[in-house]
Coordinates of C-alpha atoms in Angstrom, one line a residue:
M16 CA 112.6 111.6 90.5
N17 CA 114.2 115.0 90.2
E18 CA 114.1 116.8 93.6
K19 CA 115.3 120.3 92.7
H20 CA 113.4 123.5 92.7
A21 CA 112.2 124.1 89.1
E22 CA 109.5 126.4 87.8
R23 CA 108.9 124.1 84.8
A24 CA 108.3 120.4 85.3
V25 CA 107.4 117.3 83.3
I26 CA 105.4 114.3 84.5
V27 CA 105.8 111.1 82.5
F28 CA 102.3 109.6 82.8
A29 CA 101.7 105.9 82.2
H30 CA 99.1 103.2 82.9
G31 CA 100.7 101.3 85.8
S32 CA 101.1 97.6 86.6
R33 CA 101.4 95.3 89.5
D34 CA 104.8 94.1 88.1
P35 CA 107.5 96.4 89.5
L36 CA 109.7 95.7 86.5
W37 CA 107.1 97.3 84.2
R38 CA 108.1 100.8 85.6
T39 CA 111.7 100.5 84.2
P40 CA 111.1 102.0 80.7
V41 CA 108.9 104.7 82.1
E42 CA 111.5 105.7 84.6
A43 CA 114.1 105.5 81.8
V44 CA 112.2 108.1 79.8
A45 CA 112.0 110.4 82.9
S46 CA 115.7 110.0 83.6
R47 CA 116.5 110.9 80.0
I48 CA 114.3 114.0 80.1
A49 CA 116.2 115.1 83.3
Q50 CA 119.5 114.5 81.5
L51 CA 118.5 116.5 78.4
D52 CA 117.2 119.5 80.4
Q53 CA 118.5 119.8 83.9
S54 CA 116.4 122.9 84.5
L55 CA 113.2 120.8 84.6
G56 CA 111.6 119.1 87.5
V57 CA 110.7 115.5 86.4
A58 CA 108.5 112.9 87.9
C59 CA 106.7 109.7 86.9
A60 CA 103.0 109.2 87.6
Y61 CA 100.6 106.3 87.0
L62 CA 96.9 105.9 86.4
E63 CA 96.5 102.8 88.5
M64 CA 98.2 99.9 90.3
T65 CA 101.4 101.9 90.7
Q66 CA 102.3 104.9 92.8
P67 CA 102.6 107.8 92.7
D68 CA 99.4 108.8 91.0
L69 CA 99.2 112.0 88.9
I70 CA 97.8 114.1 91.7
A71 CA 100.5 113.1 94.1
A72 CA 103.3 113.6 91.6
A73 CA 102.0 117.0 90.6
D74 CA 101.7 118.0 94.2
V75 CA 105.3 117.2 94.9
L76 CA 106.5 119.2 91.9
I77 CA 104.3 122.1 92.8
A78 CA 105.6 122.1 96.4
Q79 CA 109.1 122.2 94.9
G80 CA 108.2 125.4 93.0
A81 CA 106.7 124.2 89.6
T82 CA 104.4 126.8 88.1
S83 CA 104.2 125.1 84.7
V84 CA 103.7 121.3 84.4
T85 CA 103.7 119.4 81.1
I86 CA 102.2 115.9 81.2
L87 CA 103.5 113.4 78.7
P88 CA 101.1 110.4 78.3
L89 CA 103.0 107.2 77.5
F90 CA 100.1 105.6 75.7
I91 CA 100.3 104.2 72.2
G92 CA 96.9 105.5 71.3
V93 CA 94.1 107.7 72.6
G94 CA 91.7 105.2 74.4
K95 CA 89.5 105.7 77.4
H96 CA 92.4 106.6 79.7
A97 CA 93.9 109.3 77.5
R98 CA 90.5 110.6 76.3
D99 CA 88.5 110.5 79.6
D100 CA 90.6 109.7 82.7
L101 CA 93.5 112.0 82.0
P102 CA 91.5 115.1 81.2
R103 CA 89.4 114.5 84.4
L104 CA 92.6 114.3 86.5
V105 CA 94.0 117.4 84.9
Q106 CA 90.8 119.3 85.6
Q107 CA 91.1 118.3 89.3
L108 CA 94.7 119.5 89.3
S109 CA 93.8 122.8 87.7
A110 CA 91.0 123.4 90.2
A111 CA 93.3 122.6 93.1
H112 CA 96.2 124.6 91.7
P113 CA 94.8 127.6 89.7
E114 CA 98.2 129.3 89.8
V115 CA 99.9 126.4 87.8
R116 CA 99.7 126.0 84.1
F117 CA 99.1 122.4 83.0
E118 CA 99.7 121.2 79.5
V119 CA 99.0 117.7 78.2
R120 CA 101.0 116.6 75.3
P121 CA 99.5 114.1 72.8
A122 CA 99.9 110.4 73.5
V123 CA 103.4 109.4 72.4
G124 CA 102.1 106.7 70.1
E125 CA 100.4 109.3 68.0
D126 CA 103.5 111.3 67.3
S127 CA 104.9 110.9 63.8
A128 CA 108.5 110.5 65.1
M129 CA 107.4 107.7 67.5
I130 CA 105.4 106.0 64.7
E131 CA 108.6 106.1 62.5
A132 CA 110.7 104.8 65.4
M133 CA 108.4 101.9 66.0
A134 CA 108.2 101.0 62.3
R135 CA 112.0 101.0 62.1
L136 CA 112.3 98.8 65.2
A137 CA 109.9 96.3 63.5
I138 CA 112.0 96.1 60.3
G139 CA 115.4 96.1 62.1

């Protein structure tokens, strides 16, 4: 998404879907991050059915100079993907890029501000 040389980067990480329209809100989050902090490298990555995957997205950001990568899981809760798959992928990244610091944020659906926002959307 963001092709500049940045030491800090964010990967918006989501499940993925065969439906190309499914990516729209994920890409909107990444675009908004890039607008809010133009010093960051920003990319989207997907667990399955959609490209790029997490490894490929991180490799691009690292090739562009990222030495610190924050991964934001766009999951409502911590299920198998956030609990098992994501840590395994981050472990692979850390082994392949020991010079890079990887940080995984909590799943967005578990953040109190997101819970509040979803509740407010429900009641109008």
